[in-house]
PDB file of C-alpha atoms in Angstrom:
ATOM      1  CA  LYS A   1      14.780   6.375   4.756  1.00  0.00           C
ATOM      2  CA  ASN A   2      16.322   3.365   6.506  1.00  0.00           C
ATOM      3  CA  GLN A   3      17.399   0.735   4.014  1.00  0.00           C
ATOM      4  CA  VAL A   4      19.294  -2.549   3.970  1.00  0.00           C
ATOM      5  CA  GLU A   5      20.726  -3.836   0.710  1.00  0.00           C
ATOM      6  CA  GLN A   6      22.111  -7.334   0.320  1.00  0.00           C
ATOM      7  CA  SER A   7      24.223  -8.923  -2.361  1.00  0.00           C
ATOM      8  CA  PRO A   8      24.303 -11.146  -4.182  1.00  0.00           C
ATOM      9  CA  GLN A   9      20.593 -11.814  -4.583  1.00  0.00           C
ATOM     10  CA  SER A  10      21.350 -15.498  -5.041  1.00  0.00           C
ATOM     11  CA  LEU A  11      24.428 -17.670  -4.940  1.00  0.00           C
ATOM     12  CA  ILE A  12      25.197 -21.260  -5.878  1.00  0.00           C
ATOM     13  CA  ILE A  13      28.335 -22.945  -4.564  1.00  0.00           C
ATOM     14  CA  LEU A  14      29.631 -26.474  -4.227  1.00  0.00           C
ATOM     15  CA  GLU A  15      29.535 -28.290  -0.927  1.00  0.00           C
ATOM     16  CA  GLY A  16      32.693 -27.704   1.067  1.00  0.00           C
ATOM     17  CA  LYS A  17      33.436 -24.320  -0.467  1.00  0.00           C
ATOM     18  CA  ASN A  18      33.444 -21.013   1.385  1.00  0.00           C
ATOM     19  CA  CYS A  19      31.314 -17.984   0.544  1.00  0.00           C
ATOM     20  CA  THR A  20      30.755 -14.417   1.672  1.00  0.00           C
ATOM     21  CA  LEU A  21      27.478 -12.539   1.684  1.00  0.00           C
ATOM     22  CA  GLN A  22      27.325  -8.749   1.787  1.00  0.00           C
ATOM     23  CA  CYS A  23      25.053  -6.266   3.523  1.00  0.00           C
ATOM     24  CA  ASN A  24      25.054  -2.455   3.199  1.00  0.00           C
ATOM     25  CA  TYR A  25      22.769  -0.312   5.293  1.00  0.00           C
ATOM     26  CA  THR A  26      21.721   3.279   5.795  1.00  0.00           C
ATOM     27  CA  VAL A  27      19.885   2.780   9.097  1.00  0.00           C
ATOM     28  CA  SER A  28      20.405   5.605  11.546  1.00  0.00           C
ATOM     29  CA  PRO A  29      20.942   5.927  14.431  1.00  0.00           C
ATOM     30  CA  PHE A  30      22.462   2.461  14.400  1.00  0.00           C
ATOM     31  CA  SER A  31      21.829   0.089  17.263  1.00  0.00           C
ATOM     32  CA  ASN A  32      22.777  -3.407  16.114  1.00  0.00           C
ATOM     33  CA  LEU A  33      23.008  -5.662  13.094  1.00  0.00           C
ATOM     34  CA  ARG A  34      21.770  -9.235  12.918  1.00  0.00           C
ATOM     35  CA  TRP A  35      22.149 -12.053  10.458  1.00  0.00           C
ATOM     36  CA  TYR A  36      19.323 -14.547  10.235  1.00  0.00           C
ATOM     37  CA  LYS A  37      19.066 -17.860   8.421  1.00  0.00           C
ATOM     38  CA  GLN A  38      15.656 -18.641   6.950  1.00  0.00           C
ATOM     39  CA  ASP A  39      14.938 -22.109   5.652  1.00  0.00           C
ATOM     40  CA  THR A  40      12.224 -22.304   3.012  1.00  0.00           C
ATOM     41  CA  GLY A  41       8.781 -21.974   4.593  1.00  0.00           C
ATOM     42  CA  ARG A  42      10.181 -21.400   8.073  1.00  0.00           C
ATOM     43  CA  GLY A  43      10.784 -18.444  10.344  1.00  0.00           C
ATOM     44  CA  PRO A  44      14.148 -16.662  10.503  1.00  0.00           C
ATOM     45  CA  VAL A  45      16.641 -18.026  13.020  1.00  0.00           C
ATOM     46  CA  SER A  46      19.262 -15.731  14.492  1.00  0.00           C
ATOM     47  CA  LEU A  47      22.902 -16.444  13.674  1.00  0.00           C
ATOM     48  CA  THR A  48      24.679 -13.390  15.098  1.00  0.00           C
ATOM     49  CA  ILE A  49      23.972  -9.984  16.620  1.00  0.00           C
ATOM     50  CA  MET A  50      26.597  -7.234  16.561  1.00  0.00           C
ATOM     51  CA  THR A  51      26.580  -3.841  18.202  1.00  0.00           C
ATOM     52  CA  PHE A  52      28.483  -0.733  17.160  1.00  0.00           C
ATOM     53  CA  SER A  53      31.631  -1.696  19.049  1.00  0.00           C
ATOM     54  CA  GLU A  54      31.906  -5.224  17.668  1.00  0.00           C
ATOM     55  CA  ASN A  55      33.545  -5.802  14.312  1.00  0.00           C
ATOM     56  CA  THR A  56      33.548  -9.571  14.170  1.00  0.00           C
ATOM     57  CA  LYS A  57      31.524 -12.372  15.681  1.00  0.00           C
ATOM     58  CA  SER A  58      31.534 -16.091  15.011  1.00  0.00           C
ATOM     59  CA  ASN A  59      28.945 -18.798  15.426  1.00  0.00           C
ATOM     60  CA  GLY A  60      30.444 -22.103  14.374  1.00  0.00           C
ATOM     61  CA  ARG A  61      31.156 -21.981  10.639  1.00  0.00           C
ATOM     62  CA  TYR A  62      29.492 -18.559  10.366  1.00  0.00           C
ATOM     63  CA  THR A  63      31.563 -15.407  10.869  1.00  0.00           C
ATOM     64  CA  ALA A  64      30.010 -11.970  10.637  1.00  0.00           C
ATOM     65  CA  THR A  65      31.928  -8.726  10.296  1.00  0.00           C
ATOM     66  CA  LEU A  66      30.771  -5.186  10.798  1.00  0.00           C
ATOM     67  CA  ASP A  67      32.311  -1.916   9.636  1.00  0.00           C
ATOM     68  CA  ALA A  68      30.188   0.775  11.260  1.00  0.00           C
ATOM     69  CA  ASP A  69      32.105   3.531   9.488  1.00  0.00           C
ATOM     70  CA  THR A  70      31.288   2.302   5.994  1.00  0.00           C
ATOM     71  CA  LYS A  71      27.990   0.770   7.162  1.00  0.00           C
ATOM     72  CA  GLN A  72      28.810  -2.618   5.744  1.00  0.00           C
ATOM     73  CA  SER A  73      28.592  -6.126   7.084  1.00  0.00           C
ATOM     74  CA  SER A  74      29.498  -9.511   5.698  1.00  0.00           C
ATOM     75  CA  LEU A  75      28.640 -13.072   6.589  1.00  0.00           C
ATOM     76  CA  HIS A  76      31.301 -15.638   5.787  1.00  0.00           C
ATOM     77  CA  ILE A  77      30.377 -19.305   5.673  1.00  0.00           C
ATOM     78  CA  THR A  78      33.230 -21.769   5.899  1.00  0.00           C
ATOM     79  CA  ALA A  79      33.220 -25.320   4.558  1.00  0.00           C
ATOM     80  CA  SER A  80      29.623 -25.132   3.375  1.00  0.00           C
ATOM     81  CA  GLN A  81      27.226 -28.007   3.956  1.00  0.00           C
ATOM     82  CA  LEU A  82      24.040 -28.961   2.132  1.00  0.00           C
ATOM     83  CA  SER A  83      22.055 -27.821   5.170  1.00  0.00           C
ATOM     84  CA  ASP A  84      23.376 -24.298   4.666  1.00  0.00           C
ATOM     85  CA  SER A  85      21.021 -23.927   1.703  1.00  0.00           C
ATOM     86  CA  ALA A  86      18.660 -21.158   2.835  1.00  0.00           C
ATOM     87  CA  SER A  87      18.034 -17.433   2.637  1.00  0.00           C
ATOM     88  CA  TYR A  88      20.347 -15.299   4.739  1.00  0.00           C
ATOM     89  CA  ILE A  89      18.791 -12.074   5.910  1.00  0.00           C
ATOM     90  CA  CYS A  90      20.599  -9.017   7.201  1.00  0.00           C
ATOM     91  CA  VAL A  91      18.529  -7.042   9.697  1.00  0.00           C
ATOM     92  CA  VAL A  92      19.575  -3.687  11.118  1.00  0.00           C
ATOM     93  CA  SER A  93      18.089  -2.145  14.220  1.00  0.00           C
ATOM     94  CA  ALA A  94      17.765   1.585  14.790  1.00  0.00           C
ATOM     95  CA  MET A  95      17.773   3.131  18.223  1.00  0.00           C
ATOM     96  CA  TYR A  96      14.457   4.350  19.497  1.00  0.00           C
ATOM     97  CA  SER A  97      13.900   6.202  22.712  1.00  0.00           C
ATOM     98  CA  GLY A  98      11.195   3.853  23.925  1.00  0.00           C
ATOM     99  CA  GLY A  99       7.945   2.087  23.153  1.00  0.00           C
ATOM    100  CA  GLY A 100       9.362  -1.409  22.974  1.00  0.00           C
ATOM    101  CA  ALA A 101       9.792  -1.408  19.209  1.00  0.00           C
ATOM    102  CA  ASP A 102      13.112  -2.533  17.838  1.00  0.00           C
ATOM    103  CA  GLY A 103      13.070  -0.431  14.684  1.00  0.00           C
ATOM    104  CA  LEU A 104      14.213  -3.368  12.576  1.00  0.00           C
ATOM    105  CA  THR A 105      14.864  -2.930   8.874  1.00  0.00           C
ATOM    106  CA  PHE A 106      15.089  -6.177   6.925  1.00  0.00           C
ATOM    107  CA  GLY A 107      17.121  -6.849   3.816  1.00  0.00           C
ATOM    108  CA  LYS A 108      15.661  -8.946   1.022  1.00  0.00           C
ATOM    109  CA  GLY A 109      18.089 -11.726   1.758  1.00  0.00           C
ATOM    110  CA  THR A 110      20.597 -13.737  -0.230  1.00  0.00           C
ATOM    111  CA  HIS A 111      19.303 -17.077  -1.447  1.00  0.00           C
ATOM    112  CA  LEU A 112      22.155 -19.563  -1.034  1.00  0.00           C
ATOM    113  CA  ILE A 113      22.133 -22.962  -2.698  1.00  0.00           C
ATOM    114  CA  ILE A 114      24.749 -25.555  -1.825  1.00  0.00           C
ATOM    115  CA  GLN A 115      25.212 -28.202  -4.483  1.00  0.00           C
ATOM    116  CA  PRO A 116      26.714 -31.629  -3.762  1.00  0.00           C
TER     117      PRO A 116
ATOM    118  CA  GLU B   1      14.890 -24.959  24.315  1.00  0.00           C
ATOM    119  CA  PRO B   2      11.838 -22.675  24.456  1.00  0.00           C
ATOM    120  CA  GLU B   3      10.427 -21.584  21.131  1.00  0.00           C
ATOM    121  CA  VAL B   4       7.675 -19.505  19.611  1.00  0.00           C
ATOM    122  CA  THR B   5       4.839 -21.572  18.202  1.00  0.00           C
ATOM    123  CA  GLN B   6       2.191 -20.589  15.677  1.00  0.00           C
ATOM    124  CA  THR B   7      -1.082 -22.099  14.551  1.00  0.00           C
ATOM    125  CA  PRO B   8      -2.288 -22.980  12.053  1.00  0.00           C
ATOM    126  CA  SER B   9       0.683 -23.680   9.805  1.00  0.00           C
ATOM    127  CA  HIS B  10      -1.476 -23.024   6.740  1.00  0.00           C
ATOM    128  CA  GLN B  11      -4.782 -21.172   6.507  1.00  0.00           C
ATOM    129  CA  VAL B  12      -6.872 -20.956   3.365  1.00  0.00           C
ATOM    130  CA  THR B  13      -9.747 -18.492   3.324  1.00  0.00           C
ATOM    131  CA  GLN B  14     -12.122 -16.757   0.972  1.00  0.00           C
ATOM    132  CA  MET B  15     -11.717 -13.065   0.243  1.00  0.00           C
ATOM    133  CA  GLY B  16     -13.740 -10.991   2.691  1.00  0.00           C
ATOM    134  CA  GLN B  17     -13.592 -13.553   5.474  1.00  0.00           C
ATOM    135  CA  GLU B  18     -12.077 -12.930   8.889  1.00  0.00           C
ATOM    136  CA  VAL B  19      -9.021 -14.900   9.986  1.00  0.00           C
ATOM    137  CA  ILE B  20      -7.272 -15.183  13.316  1.00  0.00           C
ATOM    138  CA  LEU B  21      -3.659 -16.247  13.421  1.00  0.00           C
ATOM    139  CA  ARG B  22      -2.412 -17.532  16.728  1.00  0.00           C
ATOM    140  CA  CYS B  23       0.963 -17.390  18.396  1.00  0.00           C
ATOM    141  CA  VAL B  24       2.331 -18.608  21.691  1.00  0.00           C
ATOM    142  CA  PRO B  25       5.408 -16.509  22.485  1.00  0.00           C
ATOM    143  CA  ILE B  26       8.219 -17.721  24.700  1.00  0.00           C
ATOM    144  CA  SER B  27       7.010 -17.532  28.275  1.00  0.00           C
ATOM    145  CA  ASN B  28       8.521 -14.673  30.292  1.00  0.00           C
ATOM    146  CA  HIS B  29       9.083 -12.655  27.125  1.00  0.00           C
ATOM    147  CA  LEU B  30       7.731  -9.130  27.263  1.00  0.00           C
ATOM    148  CA  TYR B  31       7.676  -7.862  23.671  1.00  0.00           C
ATOM    149  CA  PHE B  32       5.682  -9.390  20.864  1.00  0.00           C
ATOM    150  CA  TYR B  33       5.666  -8.765  17.149  1.00  0.00           C
ATOM    151  CA  TRP B  34       3.894  -9.685  13.948  1.00  0.00           C
ATOM    152  CA  TYR B  35       5.613  -9.647  10.576  1.00  0.00           C
ATOM    153  CA  ARG B  36       4.540 -10.723   7.152  1.00  0.00           C
ATOM    154  CA  GLN B  37       6.482 -11.940   4.134  1.00  0.00           C
ATOM    155  CA  ILE B  38       4.864 -11.964   0.730  1.00  0.00           C
ATOM    156  CA  LEU B  39       6.256 -14.751  -1.437  1.00  0.00           C
ATOM    157  CA  GLY B  40       9.643 -13.777  -2.841  1.00  0.00           C
ATOM    158  CA  GLN B  41       9.801 -10.507  -0.928  1.00  0.00           C
ATOM    159  CA  LYS B  42      11.426  -9.363   2.275  1.00  0.00           C
ATOM    160  CA  VAL B  43      10.041  -9.638   5.766  1.00  0.00           C
ATOM    161  CA  GLU B  44       7.898  -6.607   6.664  1.00  0.00           C
ATOM    162  CA  PHE B  45       7.119  -5.347  10.146  1.00  0.00           C
ATOM    163  CA  LEU B  46       3.439  -5.105  11.026  1.00  0.00           C
ATOM    164  CA  VAL B  47       3.104  -4.362  14.709  1.00  0.00           C
ATOM    165  CA  SER B  48       4.793  -4.579  18.083  1.00  0.00           C
ATOM    166  CA  PHE B  49       3.033  -5.123  21.387  1.00  0.00           C
ATOM    167  CA  TYR B  50       4.197  -4.454  24.908  1.00  0.00           C
ATOM    168  CA  ASN B  51       2.473  -4.207  28.244  1.00  0.00           C
ATOM    169  CA  ASN B  52      -0.871  -5.170  26.712  1.00  0.00           C
ATOM    170  CA  GLU B  53      -0.922  -2.461  24.099  1.00  0.00           C
ATOM    171  CA  ILE B  54       0.398  -1.689  20.654  1.00  0.00           C
ATOM    172  CA  SER B  55       3.729   0.105  20.910  1.00  0.00           C
ATOM    173  CA  GLU B  56       4.352   0.613  17.212  1.00  0.00           C
ATOM    174  CA  LYS B  57       2.680  -0.264  13.943  1.00  0.00           C
ATOM    175  CA  SER B  58       3.595   0.076  10.303  1.00  0.00           C
ATOM    176  CA  GLU B  59       1.519   1.625   7.546  1.00  0.00           C
ATOM    177  CA  ILE B  60       0.564  -1.896   6.487  1.00  0.00           C
ATOM    178  CA  PHE B  61      -1.245  -2.400   9.786  1.00  0.00           C
ATOM    179  CA  ASP B  62      -4.480  -0.593   8.921  1.00  0.00           C
ATOM    180  CA  ASP B  63      -7.955  -0.838  10.433  1.00  0.00           C
ATOM    181  CA  GLN B  64      -8.406  -4.320   9.007  1.00  0.00           C
ATOM    182  CA  PHE B  65      -5.774  -5.639  11.400  1.00  0.00           C
ATOM    183  CA  SER B  66      -5.911  -6.027  15.148  1.00  0.00           C
ATOM    184  CA  VAL B  67      -3.854  -7.785  17.768  1.00  0.00           C
ATOM    185  CA  GLU B  68      -4.776  -9.160  21.113  1.00  0.00           C
ATOM    186  CA  ARG B  69      -3.274 -11.005  24.032  1.00  0.00           C
ATOM    187  CA  PRO B  70      -6.423 -12.618  25.356  1.00  0.00           C
ATOM    188  CA  ASP B  71      -4.705 -14.554  28.123  1.00  0.00           C
ATOM    189  CA  GLY B  72      -1.253 -15.032  29.559  1.00  0.00           C
ATOM    190  CA  SER B  73       0.042 -17.177  26.744  1.00  0.00           C
ATOM    191  CA  ASN B  74      -1.582 -16.430  23.388  1.00  0.00           C
ATOM    192  CA  PHE B  75      -0.950 -13.508  21.052  1.00  0.00           C
ATOM    193  CA  THR B  76      -3.289 -13.220  18.093  1.00  0.00           C
ATOM    194  CA  LEU B  77      -3.445 -11.318  14.814  1.00  0.00           C
ATOM    195  CA  LYS B  78      -6.905 -10.788  13.362  1.00  0.00           C
ATOM    196  CA  ILE B  79      -7.591  -9.714   9.793  1.00  0.00           C
ATOM    197  CA  ARG B  80     -11.210  -8.598   9.618  1.00  0.00           C
ATOM    198  CA  SER B  81     -11.949  -8.812   5.914  1.00  0.00           C
ATOM    199  CA  THR B  82      -9.184 -10.511   3.997  1.00  0.00           C
ATOM    200  CA  LYS B  83      -8.040  -9.332   0.593  1.00  0.00           C
ATOM    201  CA  LEU B  84      -6.134 -11.226  -2.061  1.00  0.00           C
ATOM    202  CA  GLU B  85      -3.023  -9.178  -1.279  1.00  0.00           C
ATOM    203  CA  ASP B  86      -3.072 -10.403   2.333  1.00  0.00           C
ATOM    204  CA  SER B  87      -1.770 -13.752   1.086  1.00  0.00           C
ATOM    205  CA  ALA B  88       1.633 -14.138   2.738  1.00  0.00           C
ATOM    206  CA  MET B  89       3.586 -15.870   5.467  1.00  0.00           C
ATOM    207  CA  TYR B  90       2.852 -14.294   8.824  1.00  0.00           C
ATOM    208  CA  PHE B  91       5.526 -14.570  11.487  1.00  0.00           C
ATOM    209  CA  CYS B  92       5.154 -13.949  15.170  1.00  0.00           C
ATOM    210  CA  ALA B  93       8.215 -13.053  17.222  1.00  0.00           C
ATOM    211  CA  SER B  94       8.927 -12.372  20.855  1.00  0.00           C
ATOM    212  CA  ARG B  95      11.815 -11.098  22.878  1.00  0.00           C
ATOM    213  CA  GLY B  96      12.693 -10.871  26.492  1.00  0.00           C
ATOM    214  CA  ARG B  97      14.790  -8.325  28.287  1.00  0.00           C
ATOM    215  CA  TYR B  98      17.600  -8.406  25.759  1.00  0.00           C
ATOM    216  CA  ASN B  99      17.646  -7.494  22.138  1.00  0.00           C
ATOM    217  CA  GLU B 100      17.177 -10.748  20.293  1.00  0.00           C
ATOM    218  CA  GLN B 101      13.853 -11.573  18.676  1.00  0.00           C
ATOM    219  CA  PHE B 102      12.850 -15.197  18.324  1.00  0.00           C
ATOM    220  CA  PHE B 103      10.620 -15.997  15.373  1.00  0.00           C
ATOM    221  CA  GLY B 104       7.926 -18.609  15.112  1.00  0.00           C
ATOM    222  CA  PRO B 105       7.672 -20.997  12.149  1.00  0.00           C
ATOM    223  CA  GLY B 106       5.024 -18.856  10.473  1.00  0.00           C
ATOM    224  CA  THR B 107       1.474 -19.276   9.207  1.00  0.00           C
ATOM    225  CA  ARG B 108       0.991 -19.371   5.463  1.00  0.00           C
ATOM    226  CA  LEU B 109      -2.212 -17.460   4.669  1.00  0.00           C
ATOM    227  CA  THR B 110      -3.789 -18.030   1.276  1.00  0.00           C
ATOM    228  CA  VAL B 111      -6.709 -15.808   0.310  1.00  0.00           C
ATOM    229  CA  LEU B 112      -8.787 -17.063  -2.619  1.00  0.00           C
TER     230      LEU B 112
END
């Protein structure tokens, strides 16, 4: 069964500090891995998408890594800001032969709180 | 920047009533999706829609659910007879030719 596990479940850090969120998956066959930011009561917003051949991708202060061999990904946030407080969701896509479905498996997310 | 929109933002209904959740995907997108997220839980896939028909659905998407694209812009999710456990955030998403899905802001459905 395809699964995505994220850790920690929640994290509290001080403004300006860095943090790293983890994602382990068992989705197969792997197509791509995405990190989304979800503000409370809002829809997820894409931060990064990585395919099998990519092992790092940055989007401003967000840097995602992917190790397809160990099936692990991380999201590193640098110099955190109060607006970074949100849930961060790891989503892994499996390859399907057709039909238009993306075969996405969602993690439960890491709830990040930035304190001033 | 184009975005997915959803209406209403919050819907309150009585158990057993029918509800229709509306979405306007990004124009020129070809694939459309509905997801739900029960409070405190992860996002769950409901259904995907392409070329005016359902392309995949999850086990959650039973006979009480239906989707429709009644015109060139709207994409709707209908729940025929709501149950208490249908209370959740419902997200619509769309994608174009490439892989990235864009999510709407969600509709919070409360079933009393």
